[in-house]
């Protein structure tokens, strides 16, 4: 199911080199995996840097600008520092789970990245239940956070973990319902199909009222899913130190940190795919040029991520009961009405 | 099911140590929270981590030397603390300071108050989880610190007051800088409202949280904005005017809601009042001496002297007991933070953990002032 | 109905906040005009502290390596923290042959100083004054103990207590 349409010449070339179909596949898969890992790290590092610079401008500061031109290598230096640090932990921690937790988080992020259609050519895993797959895999990440909070044997971590459980489970519902809303419009779960259907008009315009409501709900729910302010009470540094990853250091901490940013990237990607036509260029201005899709995709994702950051650097944090109120008393009813509305729109043919 | 749970699952109280090193306690204060899930049942406060026995130290220092120790109590209203000691000693010695000194002291107090409230605004925002307003608060505070540095020589521990006046005359740039600052602050204060005060999340976090009614506020000895948020009229500047406060027009800000948001609004409005006080005084600084000559060795006549001032956090009092020596027999500071903090348990019963942080920052404590 | 007005009012207030922060972001992103921080170690050359800034206590010397400190110990007595120590020496006046007390070392413990300024006020000859240097970090605490009168320096003749 791996699409390598435009890469088929590479495939042919490799096949010619190795002369064995199975071995070729294996080599190919390894190359793809390494490329994705590299992209993963690169995106993570860039996002951390972007966040820090953008936060600085919001906060009337300059941000990191010492390491390399415009501070570009700042996060690389930080990563090096984290790699070289000792892995510490509490004495009575549940060692196995404690060690396992960060991998849970980072691997789910990695796996969900596989289905993201970066462009027409670049998508590893175009499964026909793509969006469903995304939701199910990414919801596994909460287990990692929960484990981390529980196994650290730290009260702050435990409270952070408890909050995660409550929050993620609630907001998964909203994300799911928004996806259902959009799937009613698209009629397919396959991400490449969803993008293709927006060839003429993006879904946010196709579904107009309903899609805009869905988009707003999705923005809120995604912020909550990625544990960012105003929903960052999992970490809540003014209350809980660092929340669930208080006791993590070095690379283990970096995994949590990185995956947080990757989850933001993934959420933004899904939003772009669902509402803003994925890698499609506006009005098809660069339709013919290969790999322009990648550019448009990254651009759109960057804009959405910027809005996430804008949220983060403006809003205060909600309280745990307010988070639940927001979800169960506001977002959920709105979502339900919205699904009906969208269904009605589609049924009556009122979509564009 | 419910019965099964209550019968077969043992629950126990959950204690959470907040502090002594914790971002929300603004210093080394230890709160022992007794929790039921996320709900706070009781708070034990453990003080004394920065106890430096300043009151005892005062007994070994001359009256001139005491003043600089009070910088280190509530370091955000150091000028008011200095002023309180200076006023108390002047009262004992019967020194009448020139008008210029009074006006200078009042202006410096108001600048300090604004700086303190600006910092509090940022810190409060940070406790609630918004980090950007922190820098907005610091932006205004930085300008005041510059003014302070130019005139007093230091940014935080100014030690600008002395018995019988102030240490230096105003810097020639002072008036211009204060005027610039007032203009700047009037432009920037609306930002504070847009970012935080009107924000729905912030309101939800602060409203109906940490409630204390008027009677209890009096009972606990609250003072300053914390008490005025509960409708207690206790502004020393109004009730017992000192320095030049009797010659300026300003309103005592009181709100009756008694919750964290009311305390928040008192402080925001006080910033506006400070600006108006500064505006009234900046062009009317009388000419004259900035200090009166005092003897090198000051001996307070036997007796006890009390002077209170309105610091940024409430009523700061100095009680000096003299036996006629050049050293005081006993000095007692009435620190507003200590009394204000004592009401925390009352305010925070039954709230969530996050609310404790919000309440604590709405009381606006400075730990070194509590421990002394 | 209040349910809906809650939502719209809430969203409006959130957008109001975002407008302000966004305004600062774009100003800073394009012009850096609202940036309030300084790039500290870089601006070391241009950084000038205010004249009255209390960085440390220094002793003024003229070009002949002479200072005005007579060693009267007023500063030592005025200091609340015992940060100043005056050490005497016997100095024989070459003309009269009489031995006389004179200042040997004016020792200043920067680590104990709270920059209160009482010593400077107490000095009858204005021998000590404020220095504006604030780079006081050292790796060793003993380096914070300074001798304010330079080696071999003398009192400007005629300085009276
Ligand atoms: S400034 Fe104050 S503490 Fe420092 S040496 Fe002088 S008198 Fe002592
Ligand atoms: S510095 Fe001044 S006060 Fe101190 S010993 Fe010298 S002359 Fe006396």
CSV table of C-alpha atoms in Angstrom, one decimal, chain A:
chain,number,residue,atom,x,y,z
A,1,UNK,CA,0.0,0.0,0.0
A,2,UNK,CA,3.0,2.2,-0.1
A,3,UNK,CA,2.7,4.8,-2.8
A,4,UNK,CA,5.9,5.6,-4.5
A,5,UNK,CA,4.4,6.7,-7.7
A,6,UNK,CA,6.9,9.3,-8.6
A,7,UNK,CA,9.6,7.3,-7.0
A,8,UNK,CA,9.0,4.3,-9.1
A,9,UNK,CA,12.1,5.1,-11.1
A,10,UNK,CA,14.1,4.9,-7.9
A,11,UNK,CA,12.4,1.6,-7.2
A,12,UNK,CA,13.4,0.4,-10.6
A,13,UNK,CA,16.9,1.6,-10.1
A,14,UNK,CA,17.2,-0.2,-6.8
A,15,UNK,CA,15.7,-3.3,-8.2
A,16,UNK,CA,18.3,-3.2,-10.9
A,17,UNK,CA,21.0,-2.9,-8.3
A,18,UNK,CA,19.9,-5.6,-6.0
A,19,UNK,CA,18.1,-8.0,-8.3
A,20,UNK,CA,15.8,-9.3,-5.6
A,21,UNK,CA,12.3,-8.0,-5.0
A,22,UNK,CA,12.1,-8.7,-1.3
A,23,UNK,CA,15.6,-7.3,-0.6
A,24,UNK,CA,14.7,-4.2,-2.6
A,25,UNK,CA,11.6,-3.7,-0.6
A,26,UNK,CA,13.5,-4.0,2.6
A,27,UNK,CA,16.2,-1.6,1.5
A,28,UNK,CA,13.5,0.8,0.3
A,29,UNK,CA,11.7,0.6,3.6
A,30,UNK,CA,14.8,1.3,5.5
A,31,UNK,CA,15.6,4.3,3.4
A,32,UNK,CA,12.1,5.6,3.9
A,33,UNK,CA,12.2,5.0,7.6
A,34,UNK,CA,15.6,6.8,7.9
A,35,UNK,CA,14.3,9.7,5.8
A,36,UNK,CA,11.2,10.0,8.0
A,37,UNK,CA,13.3,9.8,11.2
A,38,UNK,CA,15.5,12.5,9.9
A,39,UNK,CA,12.5,14.6,8.9
A,40,UNK,CA,11.0,14.0,12.3
A,41,UNK,CA,14.1,15.3,14.1
A,42,UNK,CA,14.5,18.2,11.7
A,43,UNK,CA,10.9,19.3,12.0
A,44,UNK,CA,11.1,18.9,15.8
A,45,UNK,CA,14.2,21.0,16.1
A,46,UNK,CA,12.9,23.7,13.7
A,47,UNK,CA,9.7,23.9,15.6
A,48,UNK,CA,11.3,24.3,18.9
A,49,UNK,CA,13.5,27.0,17.5
A,50,UNK,CA,10.5,28.7,15.8
A,51,UNK,CA,8.5,28.5,19.0
A,52,UNK,CA,11.3,30.1,21.0
A,53,UNK,CA,11.9,32.9,18.4
A,54,UNK,CA,8.2,33.6,18.0
A,55,UNK,CA,7.6,33.5,21.8
A,56,UNK,CA,10.4,36.1,22.1
A,57,UNK,CA,8.8,38.4,19.6
A,58,UNK,CA,5.5,38.1,21.4
A,59,UNK,CA,7.2,38.9,24.6
A,60,UNK,CA,9.2,41.9,23.5
A,61,UNK,CA,12.4,39.9,23.5
A,62,UNK,CA,14.8,38.8,20.8
A,63,UNK,CA,15.1,35.1,21.5
A,64,UNK,CA,18.0,32.8,20.9
A,65,UNK,CA,20.2,34.5,18.3
A,66,UNK,CA,23.7,33.4,19.3
A,67,UNK,CA,24.4,30.0,17.9
A,68,UNK,CA,24.8,30.2,14.1
A,69,UNK,CA,23.1,32.7,11.9
A,70,UNK,CA,19.8,34.0,13.5
A,71,UNK,CA,20.3,31.3,16.1
A,72,UNK,CA,19.5,28.6,13.7
A,73,UNK,CA,21.7,26.0,15.5
A,74,UNK,CA,20.5,26.8,18.9
A,75,UNK,CA,18.2,23.8,19.1
A,76,UNK,CA,20.9,21.6,17.7
A,77,UNK,CA,23.2,22.7,20.5
A,78,UNK,CA,20.4,22.1,23.0
A,79,UNK,CA,19.8,18.6,21.6
A,80,UNK,CA,23.5,17.9,21.9
A,81,UNK,CA,23.4,19.0,25.5
A,82,UNK,CA,20.4,16.8,26.2
A,83,UNK,CA,22.0,13.8,24.6
A,84,UNK,CA,25.1,14.2,26.7
A,85,UNK,CA,23.2,14.5,30.0
A,86,UNK,CA,22.8,11.8,32.5
A,87,UNK,CA,19.5,10.0,32.7
A,88,UNK,CA,18.3,10.4,36.3
A,89,UNK,CA,15.2,9.2,37.9
A,90,UNK,CA,13.6,8.7,41.3
A,91,UNK,CA,14.7,5.8,43.5
A,92,UNK,CA,11.3,4.2,43.9
A,93,UNK,CA,10.3,4.7,40.3
A,94,UNK,CA,8.8,1.7,38.4
A,95,UNK,CA,12.0,1.4,36.3
A,96,UNK,CA,10.5,-0.5,33.4
A,97,UNK,CA,7.4,1.7,32.9
A,98,UNK,CA,9.5,4.7,33.6
A,99,UNK,CA,11.8,3.9,30.8
A,100,UNK,CA,9.1,2.8,28.5
A,101,UNK,CA,6.9,5.9,28.7
A,102,UNK,CA,8.9,8.3,26.5
A,103,UNK,CA,9.0,5.7,23.7
A,104,UNK,CA,5.3,5.3,23.8
A,105,UNK,CA,4.9,9.0,23.2
A,106,UNK,CA,7.5,9.4,20.5
A,107,UNK,CA,6.6,6.2,18.6
A,108,UNK,CA,2.9,7.1,18.3
A,109,UNK,CA,3.9,10.5,17.0
A,110,UNK,CA,6.2,8.8,14.5
A,111,UNK,CA,3.6,6.3,13.4
A,112,UNK,CA,1.0,8.9,12.9
A,113,UNK,CA,3.4,10.9,10.8
A,114,UNK,CA,3.4,8.1,8.2
A,115,UNK,CA,0.0,8.8,7.0
A,116,UNK,CA,0.4,12.5,6.5
A,117,UNK,CA,0.2,13.5,2.8
A,118,UNK,CA,3.0,15.9,2.5
A,119,UNK,CA,2.4,16.2,-1.2
A,120,UNK,CA,1.0,14.1,-3.9
A,121,UNK,CA,4.3,12.3,-4.2
A,122,UNK,CA,5.3,12.1,-0.6
A,123,UNK,CA,3.1,9.9,1.5
A,124,UNK,CA,4.3,6.7,2.9
A,125,UNK,CA,1.1,5.0,3.9
A,126,UNK,CA,-2.0,5.9,2.1
A,127,UNK,CA,-4.4,3.6,4.0
A,128,UNK,CA,-8.0,3.8,3.1
A,129,UNK,CA,-9.1,4.5,6.6
A,130,UNK,CA,-6.3,7.1,7.0
A,131,UNK,CA,-8.0,9.6,9.3
A,132,UNK,CA,-9.4,6.9,11.5
A,133,UNK,CA,-5.9,5.4,11.7
A,134,UNK,CA,-4.5,8.7,12.7
A,135,UNK,CA,-7.0,9.2,15.5
A,136,UNK,CA,-6.6,5.7,16.9
A,137,UNK,CA,-2.8,5.8,16.8
A,138,UNK,CA,-2.4,9.3,18.2
A,139,UNK,CA,-4.7,8.5,21.1
A,140,UNK,CA,-2.2,5.9,22.2
A,141,UNK,CA,0.2,8.7,23.1
A,142,UNK,CA,-1.8,9.5,26.2
A,143,UNK,CA,-0.8,6.1,27.6
A,144,UNK,CA,2.8,7.2,27.5
A,145,UNK,CA,2.1,10.4,29.3
A,146,UNK,CA,-0.1,8.6,31.9
A,147,UNK,CA,2.6,6.0,32.4
A,148,UNK,CA,5.3,8.7,32.8
A,149,UNK,CA,3.2,10.4,35.4
A,150,UNK,CA,2.4,7.3,37.3
A,151,UNK,CA,5.8,5.5,37.2
A,152,UNK,CA,7.9,8.5,38.3
A,153,UNK,CA,6.7,8.2,41.8
A,154,UNK,CA,6.4,11.9,42.1
A,155,UNK,CA,3.2,13.5,43.3
A,156,UNK,CA,3.4,16.4,40.8
A,157,UNK,CA,3.9,13.9,38.0
A,158,UNK,CA,1.0,11.8,39.2
A,159,UNK,CA,-1.3,14.8,39.3
A,160,UNK,CA,-0.1,15.8,35.8
A,161,UNK,CA,-0.7,12.2,34.6
A,162,UNK,CA,-4.2,12.2,36.1
A,163,UNK,CA,-5.1,15.4,34.4
A,164,UNK,CA,-3.8,14.1,31.1
A,165,UNK,CA,-6.1,11.1,31.3
A,166,UNK,CA,-9.1,13.3,31.9
A,167,UNK,CA,-8.2,15.9,29.4
A,168,UNK,CA,-7.1,13.7,26.5
A,169,UNK,CA,-10.0,11.3,26.7
A,170,UNK,CA,-12.4,14.2,26.7
A,171,UNK,CA,-10.9,16.1,23.8
A,172,UNK,CA,-10.4,13.0,21.7
A,173,UNK,CA,-14.1,13.0,21.5
A,174,UNK,CA,-14.2,16.5,20.0
A,175,UNK,CA,-11.5,15.7,17.5
A,176,UNK,CA,-13.3,12.5,16.5
A,177,UNK,CA,-16.6,14.3,16.0
A,178,UNK,CA,-15.0,17.1,13.9
A,179,UNK,CA,-13.5,14.4,11.8
A,180,UNK,CA,-16.9,12.7,11.4
A,181,UNK,CA,-18.3,16.1,10.4
A,182,UNK,CA,-15.7,16.5,7.7
A,183,UNK,CA,-16.0,12.9,6.6
A,184,UNK,CA,-19.7,13.4,6.0
A,185,UNK,CA,-18.7,16.1,3.6
A,186,UNK,CA,-15.9,14.2,1.9
A,187,UNK,CA,-17.4,10.8,2.0
A,188,UNK,CA,-14.0,9.1,2.3
A,189,UNK,CA,-11.6,8.4,5.1
A,190,UNK,CA,-8.5,8.2,2.8
A,191,UNK,CA,-6.4,11.3,3.2
A,192,UNK,CA,-5.2,11.4,-0.4
A,193,UNK,CA,-8.8,11.3,-1.5
A,194,UNK,CA,-9.8,14.0,0.9
A,195,UNK,CA,-7.2,16.2,-0.5
A,196,UNK,CA,-8.1,15.3,-4.1
A,197,UNK,CA,-11.8,16.2,-3.4
A,198,UNK,CA,-10.7,19.8,-2.6
A,199,UNK,CA,-9.2,20.3,-6.0
A,200,UNK,CA,-11.7,23.1,-6.7
A,201,UNK,CA,-12.7,24.5,-3.3
A,202,UNK,CA,-11.3,23.8,0.0
A,203,UNK,CA,-13.5,22.0,2.5
A,204,UNK,CA,-13.7,25.1,4.7
A,205,UNK,CA,-15.5,26.9,1.8
A,206,UNK,CA,-17.3,23.8,0.6
A,207,UNK,CA,-18.9,23.2,4.0
A,208,UNK,CA,-19.1,27.0,4.8
A,209,UNK,CA,-21.0,27.5,8.2
A,210,UNK,CA,-20.6,24.0,9.4
A,211,UNK,CA,-17.0,23.7,8.3
A,212,UNK,CA,-16.1,26.9,10.0
A,213,UNK,CA,-17.6,25.8,13.2
A,214,UNK,CA,-15.9,22.5,12.9
A,215,UNK,CA,-12.6,24.3,12.2
A,216,UNK,CA,-12.9,26.4,15.3
A,217,UNK,CA,-13.8,23.4,17.4
A,218,UNK,CA,-10.9,21.5,15.9
A,219,UNK,CA,-8.4,24.3,16.7
A,220,UNK,CA,-9.5,24.3,20.3
A,221,UNK,CA,-9.5,20.5,20.6
A,222,UNK,CA,-6.2,20.2,18.9
A,223,UNK,CA,-4.6,22.7,21.3
A,224,UNK,CA,-6.0,20.5,24.1
A,225,UNK,CA,-4.8,17.3,22.5
A,226,UNK,CA,-1.3,18.7,22.2
A,227,UNK,CA,-1.3,20.0,25.8
A,228,UNK,CA,-0.5,23.5,24.9
A,229,UNK,CA,-1.6,26.7,26.7
A,230,UNK,CA,-4.5,27.3,27.5
A,231,UNK,CA,-4.8,23.6,28.1
A,232,UNK,CA,-1.3,22.9,29.3
A,233,UNK,CA,-2.3,22.0,32.8
A,234,UNK,CA,-0.7,18.7,32.3
A,235,UNK,CA,2.6,20.5,32.7
A,236,UNK,CA,1.4,23.7,34.4
A,237,UNK,CA,4.8,24.8,35.4
A,238,UNK,CA,3.4,27.3,37.9
A,239,UNK,CA,1.5,24.6,39.7
A,240,UNK,CA,3.2,21.3,39.1
A,241,UNK,CA,6.8,22.0,38.3
A,242,UNK,CA,7.0,20.3,35.0
A,243,UNK,CA,4.0,18.0,35.4
A,244,UNK,CA,4.3,14.5,34.1
A,245,UNK,CA,7.9,14.8,32.9
A,246,UNK,CA,9.2,16.4,36.1
A,247,UNK,CA,11.5,13.4,36.8
A,248,UNK,CA,12.8,12.9,33.3
A,249,UNK,CA,16.2,14.2,32.2
A,250,UNK,CA,18.4,14.1,29.2
A,251,UNK,CA,17.1,12.3,26.1
A,252,UNK,CA,14.1,10.9,27.9
A,253,UNK,CA,12.9,14.4,28.5
A,254,UNK,CA,13.9,15.4,25.0
A,255,UNK,CA,11.6,12.7,23.6
A,256,UNK,CA,8.6,14.1,25.5
A,257,UNK,CA,9.6,17.6,24.4
A,258,UNK,CA,10.0,16.6,20.8
A,259,UNK,CA,6.9,14.6,20.6
A,260,UNK,CA,4.9,17.5,22.0
A,261,UNK,CA,6.1,19.6,19.1
A,262,UNK,CA,5.5,16.8,16.6
A,263,UNK,CA,2.0,16.3,17.9
A,264,UNK,CA,1.4,20.0,17.2
A,265,UNK,CA,2.8,19.5,13.7
A,266,UNK,CA,0.6,16.5,13.1
A,267,UNK,CA,-2.5,18.2,14.4
A,268,UNK,CA,-1.8,21.1,12.2
A,269,UNK,CA,-1.3,18.8,9.2
A,270,UNK,CA,-4.6,17.1,9.8
A,271,UNK,CA,-6.3,20.5,10.1
A,272,UNK,CA,-4.7,21.5,6.8
A,273,UNK,CA,-5.8,18.3,5.1
A,274,UNK,CA,-9.3,18.5,6.4
A,275,UNK,CA,-10.0,22.1,5.9
A,276,UNK,CA,-7.4,23.8,3.7
A,277,UNK,CA,-6.9,21.4,0.9
A,278,UNK,CA,-3.6,19.8,2.1
A,279,UNK,CA,-0.9,20.2,-0.5
A,280,UNK,CA,-3.1,21.8,-3.1
A,281,UNK,CA,-2.1,25.2,-4.2
A,282,UNK,CA,-4.7,28.0,-3.9
A,283,UNK,CA,-6.6,28.3,-7.2
A,284,UNK,CA,-4.2,25.7,-8.6
A,285,UNK,CA,-1.6,28.3,-9.5
A,286,UNK,CA,1.3,25.8,-9.2
A,287,UNK,CA,-0.6,22.7,-10.2
A,288,UNK,CA,1.8,21.6,-12.9
A,289,UNK,CA,5.0,22.0,-11.0
A,290,UNK,CA,6.2,18.9,-9.2
A,291,UNK,CA,7.0,19.1,-5.5
A,292,UNK,CA,5.3,22.5,-5.2
A,293,UNK,CA,2.7,20.6,-3.2
A,294,UNK,CA,5.3,20.1,-0.5
A,295,UNK,CA,5.9,23.9,-0.3
A,296,UNK,CA,2.2,24.7,0.0
A,297,UNK,CA,1.7,22.0,2.6
A,298,UNK,CA,4.5,23.3,4.7
A,299,UNK,CA,3.3,26.9,4.3
A,300,UNK,CA,-0.2,26.1,5.3
A,301,UNK,CA,0.9,24.0,8.3
A,302,UNK,CA,3.2,26.8,9.4
A,303,UNK,CA,0.3,29.2,9.4
A,304,UNK,CA,-1.8,26.9,11.5
A,305,UNK,CA,1.2,26.3,13.8
A,306,UNK,CA,1.7,30.0,14.2
A,307,UNK,CA,-1.9,30.3,15.3
A,308,UNK,CA,-1.3,27.6,17.9
A,309,UNK,CA,1.7,29.6,19.1
A,310,UNK,CA,-0.3,32.7,19.1
A,311,UNK,CA,-2.8,31.0,21.4
A,312,UNK,CA,0.0,29.8,23.6
A,313,UNK,CA,1.6,33.2,24.1
A,314,UNK,CA,-1.6,35.0,24.7
A,315,UNK,CA,-3.9,33.0,26.9
A,316,UNK,CA,-3.8,32.0,30.5
A,317,UNK,CA,-4.4,28.4,31.5
A,318,UNK,CA,-7.7,26.9,32.3
A,319,UNK,CA,-8.5,25.0,35.4
A,320,UNK,CA,-9.2,21.3,35.3
A,321,UNK,CA,-13.0,21.6,35.9
A,322,UNK,CA,-13.2,24.4,33.4
A,323,UNK,CA,-11.5,22.3,30.8
A,324,UNK,CA,-14.1,19.6,31.3
A,325,UNK,CA,-16.9,22.2,31.3
A,326,UNK,CA,-15.7,23.6,28.0
A,327,UNK,CA,-15.5,20.1,26.5
A,328,UNK,CA,-18.7,18.6,27.8
A,329,UNK,CA,-21.0,21.6,28.0
A,330,UNK,CA,-19.8,23.6,25.0
A,331,UNK,CA,-17.7,21.8,22.5
A,332,UNK,CA,-19.6,18.5,22.5
A,333,UNK,CA,-23.2,19.9,22.1
A,334,UNK,CA,-21.9,22.3,19.4
A,335,UNK,CA,-20.3,19.4,17.7
A,336,UNK,CA,-23.4,17.3,17.8
A,337,UNK,CA,-25.5,20.1,16.4
A,338,UNK,CA,-22.8,20.6,13.8
A,339,UNK,CA,-22.8,17.1,12.6
A,340,UNK,CA,-26.5,17.3,12.0
A,341,UNK,CA,-26.1,20.6,10.3
A,342,UNK,CA,-23.4,19.2,8.1
A,343,UNK,CA,-25.5,16.2,7.2
A,344,UNK,CA,-28.4,18.5,6.4
A,345,UNK,CA,-26.1,20.7,4.2
A,346,UNK,CA,-24.8,17.7,2.3
A,347,UNK,CA,-28.3,16.1,2.0
A,348,UNK,CA,-29.8,19.3,0.7
A,349,UNK,CA,-26.9,19.9,-1.6
A,350,UNK,CA,-26.1,23.2,0.0
A,351,UNK,CA,-22.4,22.7,-0.1
A,352,UNK,CA,-20.3,24.3,-2.8
